[in-house]
Amino acid sequence: IKEEVPHGNIVTPDDIAAADRKFLATVLDRPISVMLIISGIIAIAVMGMITYTGVMGRLREYSTLKAVGASNGWLQWVVVRETLYRTVLGFAAGTGLSYLAAMLIMQFWPQFTVTIRPQMIPLIGAAALMMTIIAALWPVQRIASVDPAAVFKA
């Protein structure tokens, strides 16, 4: 075709496919980014709710510790330490599983490209850590106001 039409603009199927991919990436970039931000916020909120529920579920045990002499500061430290362990381990496992899922998706469905932005991982981790610590310390305030005699009433 180039020989028959030397001044023509020849477009190959690969060129068309590349232009389509570039166009779709441009059009879909903003909605996908918004969906990712929303899903990140939801994930962090779920982590906070799980932490809050976990601490509230153990409220009697923490209240018993307070009744036998544990200080409020020590109870806060115990709750924060447990929360840190759970958050760090859960976040590390979630990050590892994300990379594994991305690899498997691209291996079994090569038409899909999964991109994980490593520069976002520390930011999301910090937000998750903050949310879970706040969610853990919130019920500790209830523990601080517990009357030790009320703990042992059946």
mmCIF file of C-alpha atoms in Angstrom:
data_model
loop_
_atom_site.group_PDB
_atom_site.id
_atom_site.type_symbol
_atom_site.label_atom_id
_atom_site.label_comp_id
_atom_site.label_asym_id
_atom_site.label_seq_id
_atom_site.Cartn_x
_atom_site.Cartn_y
_atom_site.Cartn_z
ATOM 1 C CA ILE A 1 0.000 0.000 0.000
ATOM 2 C CA LYS A 2 2.904 2.359 0.773
ATOM 3 C CA GLU A 3 4.251 1.846 -2.729
ATOM 4 C CA GLU A 4 0.892 2.551 -4.353
ATOM 5 C CA VAL A 5 0.116 5.567 -2.173
ATOM 6 C CA PRO A 6 3.509 7.024 -1.187
ATOM 7 C CA HIS A 7 2.085 10.169 0.457
ATOM 8 C CA GLY A 8 -0.810 8.418 2.229
ATOM 9 C CA ASN A 9 -1.146 7.977 5.940
ATOM 10 C CA ILE A 10 -1.026 4.221 6.488
ATOM 11 C CA VAL A 11 -2.488 2.959 9.770
ATOM 12 C CA THR A 12 -1.920 -0.637 10.798
ATOM 13 C CA PRO A 13 -4.279 -2.641 13.032
ATOM 14 C CA ASP A 14 -1.650 -2.427 15.794
ATOM 15 C CA ASP A 15 -1.655 1.376 15.487
ATOM 16 C CA ILE A 16 -5.452 1.433 15.778
ATOM 17 C CA ALA A 17 -5.373 -0.853 18.824
ATOM 18 C CA ALA A 18 -2.709 1.306 20.510
ATOM 19 C CA ALA A 19 -4.721 4.483 19.804
ATOM 20 C CA ASP A 20 -7.876 2.839 21.206
ATOM 21 C CA ARG A 21 -6.052 1.769 24.364
ATOM 22 C CA LYS A 22 -4.632 5.260 24.833
ATOM 23 C CA PHE A 23 -8.046 6.850 24.299
ATOM 24 C CA LEU A 24 -9.784 4.474 26.738
ATOM 25 C CA ALA A 25 -7.049 4.978 29.327
ATOM 26 C CA THR A 26 -7.517 8.736 29.053
ATOM 27 C CA VAL A 27 -11.309 8.565 29.272
ATOM 28 C CA LEU A 28 -11.465 5.995 32.079
ATOM 29 C CA ASP A 29 -8.557 7.275 34.182
ATOM 30 C CA ARG A 30 -10.551 9.754 36.276
ATOM 31 C CA PRO A 31 -13.572 7.498 37.043
ATOM 32 C CA ILE A 32 -11.289 4.604 37.947
ATOM 33 C CA SER A 33 -9.190 6.871 40.173
ATOM 34 C CA VAL A 34 -12.325 8.087 41.955
ATOM 35 C CA MET A 35 -13.508 4.484 42.435
ATOM 36 C CA LEU A 36 -10.104 3.530 43.855
ATOM 37 C CA ILE A 37 -10.166 6.416 46.318
ATOM 38 C CA ILE A 38 -13.696 5.501 47.420
ATOM 39 C CA SER A 39 -12.764 1.831 47.806
ATOM 40 C CA GLY A 40 -9.706 2.826 49.859
ATOM 41 C CA ILE A 41 -11.845 4.948 52.165
ATOM 42 C CA ILE A 42 -14.339 2.102 52.547
ATOM 43 C CA ALA A 43 -11.543 -0.389 53.278
ATOM 44 C CA ILE A 44 -10.057 1.875 55.939
ATOM 45 C CA ALA A 45 -13.505 2.412 57.482
ATOM 46 C CA VAL A 46 -14.091 -1.359 57.553
ATOM 47 C CA MET A 47 -10.740 -1.833 59.290
ATOM 48 C CA GLY A 48 -11.812 0.741 61.863
ATOM 49 C CA MET A 49 -15.180 -0.953 62.403
ATOM 50 C CA ILE A 50 -13.542 -4.358 62.823
ATOM 51 C CA THR A 51 -11.091 -2.920 65.347
ATOM 52 C CA TYR A 52 -13.829 -1.101 67.246
ATOM 53 C CA THR A 53 -15.975 -4.239 67.355
ATOM 54 C CA GLY A 54 -13.022 -6.332 68.512
ATOM 55 C CA VAL A 55 -12.224 -3.984 71.384
ATOM 56 C CA MET A 56 -15.891 -3.644 72.356
ATOM 57 C CA GLY A 57 -16.206 -7.429 72.369
ATOM 58 C CA ARG A 58 -13.435 -7.616 74.945
ATOM 59 C CA LEU A 59 -14.747 -4.749 77.030
ATOM 60 C CA ARG A 60 -15.533 -7.046 79.973
ATOM 61 C CA GLU A 61 -11.986 -8.399 80.022
ATOM 62 C CA TYR A 62 -10.479 -4.923 79.901
ATOM 63 C CA SER A 63 -12.904 -3.786 82.609
ATOM 64 C CA THR A 64 -11.859 -6.730 84.766
ATOM 65 C CA LEU A 65 -8.207 -5.755 84.333
ATOM 66 C CA LYS A 66 -9.106 -2.247 85.413
ATOM 67 C CA ALA A 67 -11.028 -3.595 88.406
ATOM 68 C CA VAL A 68 -7.984 -5.555 89.602
ATOM 69 C CA GLY A 69 -5.755 -2.491 89.408
ATOM 70 C CA ALA A 70 -4.652 -1.822 85.833
ATOM 71 C CA SER A 71 -4.255 1.873 85.093
ATOM 72 C CA ASN A 72 -6.048 3.570 82.221
ATOM 73 C CA GLY A 73 -2.709 4.332 80.553
ATOM 74 C CA TRP A 74 -1.651 0.692 80.710
ATOM 75 C CA LEU A 75 -4.992 -0.449 79.248
ATOM 76 C CA GLN A 76 -4.652 2.081 76.434
ATOM 77 C CA TRP A 77 -1.153 0.807 75.707
ATOM 78 C CA VAL A 78 -2.396 -2.821 75.616
ATOM 79 C CA VAL A 79 -5.214 -1.927 73.227
ATOM 80 C CA VAL A 80 -2.952 0.172 70.973
ATOM 81 C CA ARG A 81 -0.265 -2.530 70.904
ATOM 82 C CA GLU A 82 -2.780 -5.225 69.917
ATOM 83 C CA THR A 83 -4.202 -2.896 67.284
ATOM 84 C CA LEU A 84 -0.737 -2.187 65.888
ATOM 85 C CA TYR A 85 0.007 -5.908 65.594
ATOM 86 C CA ARG A 86 -3.269 -6.633 63.846
ATOM 87 C CA THR A 87 -3.051 -3.640 61.534
ATOM 88 C CA VAL A 88 0.552 -4.206 60.463
ATOM 89 C CA LEU A 89 0.079 -7.938 59.940
ATOM 90 C CA GLY A 90 -3.231 -7.447 58.140
ATOM 91 C CA PHE A 91 -1.864 -4.666 55.956
ATOM 92 C CA ALA A 92 1.231 -6.687 55.046
ATOM 93 C CA ALA A 93 -0.897 -9.717 54.208
ATOM 94 C CA GLY A 94 -3.325 -7.574 52.200
ATOM 95 C CA THR A 95 -0.504 -5.929 50.255
ATOM 96 C CA GLY A 96 1.077 -9.293 49.492
ATOM 97 C CA LEU A 97 -2.252 -10.748 48.396
ATOM 98 C CA SER A 98 -2.846 -7.706 46.182
ATOM 99 C CA TYR A 99 0.424 -8.287 44.356
ATOM 100 C CA LEU A 100 -0.348 -12.009 44.059
ATOM 101 C CA ALA A 101 -3.847 -11.305 42.716
ATOM 102 C CA ALA A 102 -2.449 -8.801 40.207
ATOM 103 C CA MET A 103 0.099 -11.349 38.993
ATOM 104 C CA LEU A 104 -2.506 -14.108 38.675
ATOM 105 C CA ILE A 105 -5.008 -11.879 36.877
ATOM 106 C CA MET A 106 -2.416 -10.788 34.321
ATOM 107 C CA GLN A 107 -1.199 -14.370 33.891
ATOM 108 C CA PHE A 108 -4.629 -15.928 33.325
ATOM 109 C CA TRP A 109 -6.254 -12.955 31.592
ATOM 110 C CA PRO A 110 -3.456 -11.156 29.741
ATOM 111 C CA GLN A 111 -5.926 -8.699 28.198
ATOM 112 C CA PHE A 112 -6.250 -7.070 31.644
ATOM 113 C CA THR A 113 -3.497 -4.930 33.065
ATOM 114 C CA VAL A 114 -3.362 -4.499 36.830
ATOM 115 C CA THR A 115 -1.273 -1.616 38.085
ATOM 116 C CA ILE A 116 -0.358 -1.219 41.728
ATOM 117 C CA ARG A 117 1.106 2.160 42.587
ATOM 118 C CA PRO A 118 3.833 1.448 45.175
ATOM 119 C CA GLN A 119 4.048 5.121 46.168
ATOM 120 C CA MET A 120 0.454 4.902 47.494
ATOM 121 C CA ILE A 121 1.121 1.942 49.814
ATOM 122 C CA PRO A 122 2.712 3.976 52.668
ATOM 123 C CA LEU A 123 -0.028 6.626 52.468
ATOM 124 C CA ILE A 124 -2.809 4.021 52.647
ATOM 125 C CA GLY A 125 -0.944 2.182 55.411
ATOM 126 C CA ALA A 126 -0.636 5.347 57.482
ATOM 127 C CA ALA A 127 -4.320 6.160 57.023
ATOM 128 C CA ALA A 128 -5.305 2.615 57.984
ATOM 129 C CA LEU A 129 -3.073 2.735 61.045
ATOM 130 C CA MET A 130 -4.525 6.058 62.163
ATOM 131 C CA MET A 131 -8.095 4.862 61.686
ATOM 132 C CA THR A 132 -7.575 1.614 63.574
ATOM 133 C CA ILE A 133 -5.846 3.330 66.507
ATOM 134 C CA ILE A 134 -8.662 5.869 66.773
ATOM 135 C CA ALA A 135 -11.208 3.054 66.550
ATOM 136 C CA ALA A 136 -9.366 1.134 69.273
ATOM 137 C CA LEU A 137 -8.969 4.073 71.647
ATOM 138 C CA TRP A 138 -12.584 5.139 71.388
ATOM 139 C CA PRO A 139 -13.923 2.201 73.450
ATOM 140 C CA VAL A 140 -11.025 2.571 75.902
ATOM 141 C CA GLN A 141 -12.706 5.771 77.055
ATOM 142 C CA ARG A 142 -15.644 3.618 78.170
ATOM 143 C CA ILE A 143 -13.264 1.373 80.075
ATOM 144 C CA ALA A 144 -11.837 4.398 81.869
ATOM 145 C CA SER A 145 -15.268 5.296 83.184
ATOM 146 C CA VAL A 146 -16.172 1.764 84.332
ATOM 147 C CA ASP A 147 -16.899 1.344 88.015
ATOM 148 C CA PRO A 148 -14.731 -1.582 89.228
ATOM 149 C CA ALA A 149 -17.544 -2.878 91.475
ATOM 150 C CA ALA A 150 -19.936 -3.049 88.508
ATOM 151 C CA VAL A 151 -17.628 -5.464 86.680
ATOM 152 C CA PHE A 152 -18.129 -8.233 89.207
ATOM 153 C CA LYS A 153 -21.920 -7.934 89.410
ATOM 154 C CA ALA A 154 -23.585 -10.856 87.688
#
